[in-house]
PDB file of C-alpha atoms in Angstrom:
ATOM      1  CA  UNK W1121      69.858-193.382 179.784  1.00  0.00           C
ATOM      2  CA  UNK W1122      69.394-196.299 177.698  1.00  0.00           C
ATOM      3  CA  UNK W1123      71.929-196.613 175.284  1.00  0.00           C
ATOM      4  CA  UNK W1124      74.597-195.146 173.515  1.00  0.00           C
ATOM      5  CA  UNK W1125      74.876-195.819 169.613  1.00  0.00           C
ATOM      6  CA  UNK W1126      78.045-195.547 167.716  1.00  0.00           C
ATOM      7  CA  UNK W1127      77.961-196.304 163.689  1.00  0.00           C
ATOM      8  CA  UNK W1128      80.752-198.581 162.348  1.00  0.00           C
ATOM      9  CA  UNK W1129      82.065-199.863 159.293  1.00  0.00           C
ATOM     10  CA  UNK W1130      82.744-203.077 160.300  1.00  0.00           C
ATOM     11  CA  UNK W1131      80.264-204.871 162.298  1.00  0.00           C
ATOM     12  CA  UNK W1132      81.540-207.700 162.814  1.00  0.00           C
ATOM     13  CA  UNK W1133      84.948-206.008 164.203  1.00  0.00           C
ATOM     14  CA  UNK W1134      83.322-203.625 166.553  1.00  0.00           C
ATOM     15  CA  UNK W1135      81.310-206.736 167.951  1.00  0.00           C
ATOM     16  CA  UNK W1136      84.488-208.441 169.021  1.00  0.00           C
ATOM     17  CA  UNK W1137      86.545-205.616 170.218  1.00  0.00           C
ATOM     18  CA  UNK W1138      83.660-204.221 172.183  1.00  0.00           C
ATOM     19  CA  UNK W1139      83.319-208.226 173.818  1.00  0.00           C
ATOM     20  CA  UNK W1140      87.108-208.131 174.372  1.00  0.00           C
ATOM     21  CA  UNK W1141      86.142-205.143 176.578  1.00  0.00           C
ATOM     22  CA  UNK W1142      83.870-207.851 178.392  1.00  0.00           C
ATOM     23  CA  UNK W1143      80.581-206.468 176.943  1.00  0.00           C
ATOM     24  CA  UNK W1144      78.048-209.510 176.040  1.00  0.00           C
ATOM     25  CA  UNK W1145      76.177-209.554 172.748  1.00  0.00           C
ATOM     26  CA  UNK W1146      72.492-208.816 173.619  1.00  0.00           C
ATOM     27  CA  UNK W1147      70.930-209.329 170.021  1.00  0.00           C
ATOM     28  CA  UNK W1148      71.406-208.326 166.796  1.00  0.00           C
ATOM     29  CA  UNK W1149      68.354-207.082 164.014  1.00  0.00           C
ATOM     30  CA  UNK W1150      67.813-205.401 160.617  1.00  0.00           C
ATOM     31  CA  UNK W1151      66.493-201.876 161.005  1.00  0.00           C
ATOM     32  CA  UNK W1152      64.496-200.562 158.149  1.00  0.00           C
ATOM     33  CA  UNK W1153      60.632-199.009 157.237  1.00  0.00           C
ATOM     34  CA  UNK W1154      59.044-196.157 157.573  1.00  0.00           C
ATOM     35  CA  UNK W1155      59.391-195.654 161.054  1.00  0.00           C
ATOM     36  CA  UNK W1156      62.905-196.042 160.908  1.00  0.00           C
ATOM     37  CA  UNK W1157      63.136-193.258 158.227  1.00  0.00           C
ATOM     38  CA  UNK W1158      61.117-191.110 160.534  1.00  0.00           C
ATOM     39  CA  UNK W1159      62.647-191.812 163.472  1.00  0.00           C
ATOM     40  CA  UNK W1160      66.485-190.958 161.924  1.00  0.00           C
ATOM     41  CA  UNK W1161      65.097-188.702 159.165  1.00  0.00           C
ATOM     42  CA  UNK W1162      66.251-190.366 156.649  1.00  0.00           C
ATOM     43  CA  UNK W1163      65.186-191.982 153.483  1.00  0.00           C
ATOM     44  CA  UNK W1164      65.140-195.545 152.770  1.00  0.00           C
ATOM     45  CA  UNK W1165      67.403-196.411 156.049  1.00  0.00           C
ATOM     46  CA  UNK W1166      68.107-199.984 155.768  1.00  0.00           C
ATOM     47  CA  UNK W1167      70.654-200.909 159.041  1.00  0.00           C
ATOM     48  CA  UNK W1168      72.077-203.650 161.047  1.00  0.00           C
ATOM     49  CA  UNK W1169      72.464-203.081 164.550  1.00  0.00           C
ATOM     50  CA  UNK W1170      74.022-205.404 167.614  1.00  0.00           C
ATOM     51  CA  UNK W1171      73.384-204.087 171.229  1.00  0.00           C
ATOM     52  CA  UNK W1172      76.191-204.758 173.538  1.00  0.00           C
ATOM     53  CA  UNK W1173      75.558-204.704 177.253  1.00  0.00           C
ATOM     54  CA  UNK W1174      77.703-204.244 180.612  1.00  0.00           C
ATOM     55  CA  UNK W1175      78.366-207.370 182.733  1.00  0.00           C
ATOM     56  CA  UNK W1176      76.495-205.578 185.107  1.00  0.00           C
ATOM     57  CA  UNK W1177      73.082-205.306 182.789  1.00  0.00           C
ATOM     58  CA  UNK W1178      73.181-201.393 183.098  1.00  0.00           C
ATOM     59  CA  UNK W1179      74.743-199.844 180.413  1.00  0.00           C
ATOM     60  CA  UNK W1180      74.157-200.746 176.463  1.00  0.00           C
ATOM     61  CA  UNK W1181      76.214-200.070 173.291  1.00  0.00           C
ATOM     62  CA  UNK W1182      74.268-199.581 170.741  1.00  0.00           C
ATOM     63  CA  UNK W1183      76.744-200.859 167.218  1.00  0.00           C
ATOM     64  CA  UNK W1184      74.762-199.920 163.950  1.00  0.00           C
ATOM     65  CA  UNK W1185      75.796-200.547 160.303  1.00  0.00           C
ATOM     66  CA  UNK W1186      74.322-198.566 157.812  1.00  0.00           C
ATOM     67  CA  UNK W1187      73.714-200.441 154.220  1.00  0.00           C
ATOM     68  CA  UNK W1188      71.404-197.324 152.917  1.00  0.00           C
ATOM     69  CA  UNK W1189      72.131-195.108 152.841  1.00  0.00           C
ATOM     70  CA  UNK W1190      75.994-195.339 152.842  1.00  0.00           C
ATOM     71  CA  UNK W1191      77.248-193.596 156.406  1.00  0.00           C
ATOM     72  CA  UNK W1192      79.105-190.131 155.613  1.00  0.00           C
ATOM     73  CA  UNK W1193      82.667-189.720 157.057  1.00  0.00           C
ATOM     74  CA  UNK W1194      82.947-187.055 159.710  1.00  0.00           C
ATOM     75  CA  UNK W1195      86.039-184.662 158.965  1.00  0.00           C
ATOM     76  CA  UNK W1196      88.365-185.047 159.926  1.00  0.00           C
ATOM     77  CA  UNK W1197      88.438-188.822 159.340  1.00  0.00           C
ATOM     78  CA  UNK W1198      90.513-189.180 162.670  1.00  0.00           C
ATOM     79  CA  UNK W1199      89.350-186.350 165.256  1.00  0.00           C
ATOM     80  CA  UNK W1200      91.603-185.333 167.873  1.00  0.00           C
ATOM     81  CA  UNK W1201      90.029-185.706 171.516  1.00  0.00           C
ATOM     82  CA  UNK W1202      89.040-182.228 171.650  1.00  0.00           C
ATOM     83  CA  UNK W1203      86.567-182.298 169.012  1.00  0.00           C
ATOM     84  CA  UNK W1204      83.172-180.864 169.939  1.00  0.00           C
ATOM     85  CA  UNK W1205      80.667-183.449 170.088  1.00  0.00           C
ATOM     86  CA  UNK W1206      80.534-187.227 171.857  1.00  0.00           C
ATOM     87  CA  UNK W1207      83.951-187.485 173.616  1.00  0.00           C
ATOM     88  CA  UNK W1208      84.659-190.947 174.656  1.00  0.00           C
ATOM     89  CA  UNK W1209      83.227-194.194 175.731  1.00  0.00           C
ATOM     90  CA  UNK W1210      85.472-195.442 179.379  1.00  0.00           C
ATOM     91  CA  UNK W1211      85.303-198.431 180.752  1.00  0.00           C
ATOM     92  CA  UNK W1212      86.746-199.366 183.919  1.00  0.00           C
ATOM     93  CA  UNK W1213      89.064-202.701 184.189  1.00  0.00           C
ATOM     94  CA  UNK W1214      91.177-204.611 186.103  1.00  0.00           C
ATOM     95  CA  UNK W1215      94.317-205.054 184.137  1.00  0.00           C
ATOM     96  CA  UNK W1216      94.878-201.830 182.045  1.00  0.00           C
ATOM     97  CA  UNK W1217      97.886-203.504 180.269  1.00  0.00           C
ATOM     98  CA  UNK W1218      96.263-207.162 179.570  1.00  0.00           C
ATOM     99  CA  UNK W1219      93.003-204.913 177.938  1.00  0.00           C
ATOM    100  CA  UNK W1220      95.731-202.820 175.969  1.00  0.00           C
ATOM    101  CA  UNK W1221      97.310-206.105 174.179  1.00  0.00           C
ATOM    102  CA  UNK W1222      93.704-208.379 173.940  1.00  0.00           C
ATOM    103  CA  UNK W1223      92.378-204.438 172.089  1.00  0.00           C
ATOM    104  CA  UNK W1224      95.673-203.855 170.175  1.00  0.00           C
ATOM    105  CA  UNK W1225      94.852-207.479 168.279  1.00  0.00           C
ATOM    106  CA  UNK W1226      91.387-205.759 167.384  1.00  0.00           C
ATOM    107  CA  UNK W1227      93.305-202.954 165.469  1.00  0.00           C
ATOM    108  CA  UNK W1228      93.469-200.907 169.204  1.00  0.00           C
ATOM    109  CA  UNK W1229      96.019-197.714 169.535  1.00  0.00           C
ATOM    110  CA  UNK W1230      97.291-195.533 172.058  1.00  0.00           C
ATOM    111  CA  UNK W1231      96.195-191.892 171.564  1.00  0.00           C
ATOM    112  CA  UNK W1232      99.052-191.222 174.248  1.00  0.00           C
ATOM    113  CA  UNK W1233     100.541-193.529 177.044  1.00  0.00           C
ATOM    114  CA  UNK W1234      99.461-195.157 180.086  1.00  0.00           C
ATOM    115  CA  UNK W1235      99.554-192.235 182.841  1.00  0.00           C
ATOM    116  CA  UNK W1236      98.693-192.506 186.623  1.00  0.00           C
ATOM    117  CA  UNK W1237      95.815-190.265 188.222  1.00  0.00           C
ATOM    118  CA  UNK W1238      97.105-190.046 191.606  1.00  0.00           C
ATOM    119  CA  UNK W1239      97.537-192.957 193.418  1.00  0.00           C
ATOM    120  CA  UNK W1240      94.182-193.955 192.059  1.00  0.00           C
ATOM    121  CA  UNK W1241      94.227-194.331 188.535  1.00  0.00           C
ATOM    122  CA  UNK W1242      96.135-195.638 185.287  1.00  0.00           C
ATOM    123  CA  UNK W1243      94.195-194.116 182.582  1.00  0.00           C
ATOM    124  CA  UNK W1244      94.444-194.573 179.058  1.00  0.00           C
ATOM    125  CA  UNK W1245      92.583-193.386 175.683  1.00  0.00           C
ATOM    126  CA  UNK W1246      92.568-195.728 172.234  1.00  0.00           C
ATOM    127  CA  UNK W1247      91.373-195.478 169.377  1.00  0.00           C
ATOM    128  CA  UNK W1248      88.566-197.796 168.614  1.00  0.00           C
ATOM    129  CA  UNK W1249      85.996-199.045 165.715  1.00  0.00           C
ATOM    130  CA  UNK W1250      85.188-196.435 163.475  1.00  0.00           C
ATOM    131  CA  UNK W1251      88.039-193.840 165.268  1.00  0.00           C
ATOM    132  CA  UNK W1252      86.075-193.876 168.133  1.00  0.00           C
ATOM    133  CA  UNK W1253      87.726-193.011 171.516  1.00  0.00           C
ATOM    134  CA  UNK W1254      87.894-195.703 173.833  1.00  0.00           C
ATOM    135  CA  UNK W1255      88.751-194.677 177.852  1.00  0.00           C
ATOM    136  CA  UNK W1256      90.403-197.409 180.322  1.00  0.00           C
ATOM    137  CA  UNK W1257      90.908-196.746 183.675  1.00  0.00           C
ATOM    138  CA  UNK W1258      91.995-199.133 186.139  1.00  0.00           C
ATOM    139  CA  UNK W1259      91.483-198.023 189.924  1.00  0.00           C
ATOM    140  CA  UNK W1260      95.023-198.414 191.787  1.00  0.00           C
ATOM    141  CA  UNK W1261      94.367-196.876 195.210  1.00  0.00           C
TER     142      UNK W1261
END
């Protein structure tokens, strides 16, 4: 796998809550032409996009803004986590609670609480840029 791509509202926003996650900003670009309307198949696409990568240089985030045309709202605007269709994005950290508070100042929230896998995990999901979920799991055991 490459990448995964996630369109946002906010740019910007999803930039710096996705580097508060500890991802690094690989490069940002305009996306637009032919090709790109072929490719998506859609007419006069005209995007921004910023590609996030791991720490470890093996998985990429793929953050597009659409300026044309407009990106549609899925319904509903806020799906629960049982809604067919890309689940979640986890990452795993050190310090479940300190990545709660640095996301919460990003506009993070809690779908639930902080619950313990065992004597393994704490897991958590948030809700992210764009209402995306947003897994944290921090290995205990």
């Amino acid at each position: 796998m490459d990448n995964v791509a996630i369109v946002v509202d906010d740019l910007d926003a999803a930039v710096a809550f996705f580097a508060e996650l500890g991802m690094e900003l690989e490069g940002r670009g305009r996306i637009e032409g032919v090709w790109a309307d072929l490719t998506v198949g859609l007419d006069g696409v005209r995007s921004e996009i910023a590609m996030m990568r791991t720490p470890d240089g093996h998985g990429k985030l793929e953050l597009t803004k659409y300026h044309d045309p407009a990106a549609s709202s899925a319904e509903p605007k806020v799906p629960p986590p049982n809604t067919l269709g890309l689940h979640r994005v986890m990452f795993a950290v050190d310090d479940i609670d300190d990545t709660i508070a640095r996301l919460r100042a990003h506009g993070a929230e809690l779908l639930g609480e902080v619950a313990r896998f065992e004597n393994m995990f704490r897991l958590c999901y948030l809700r992210g840029p764009a209402g995306i979920i947003v897994a944290l799991a921090e290995e205990i055991g």
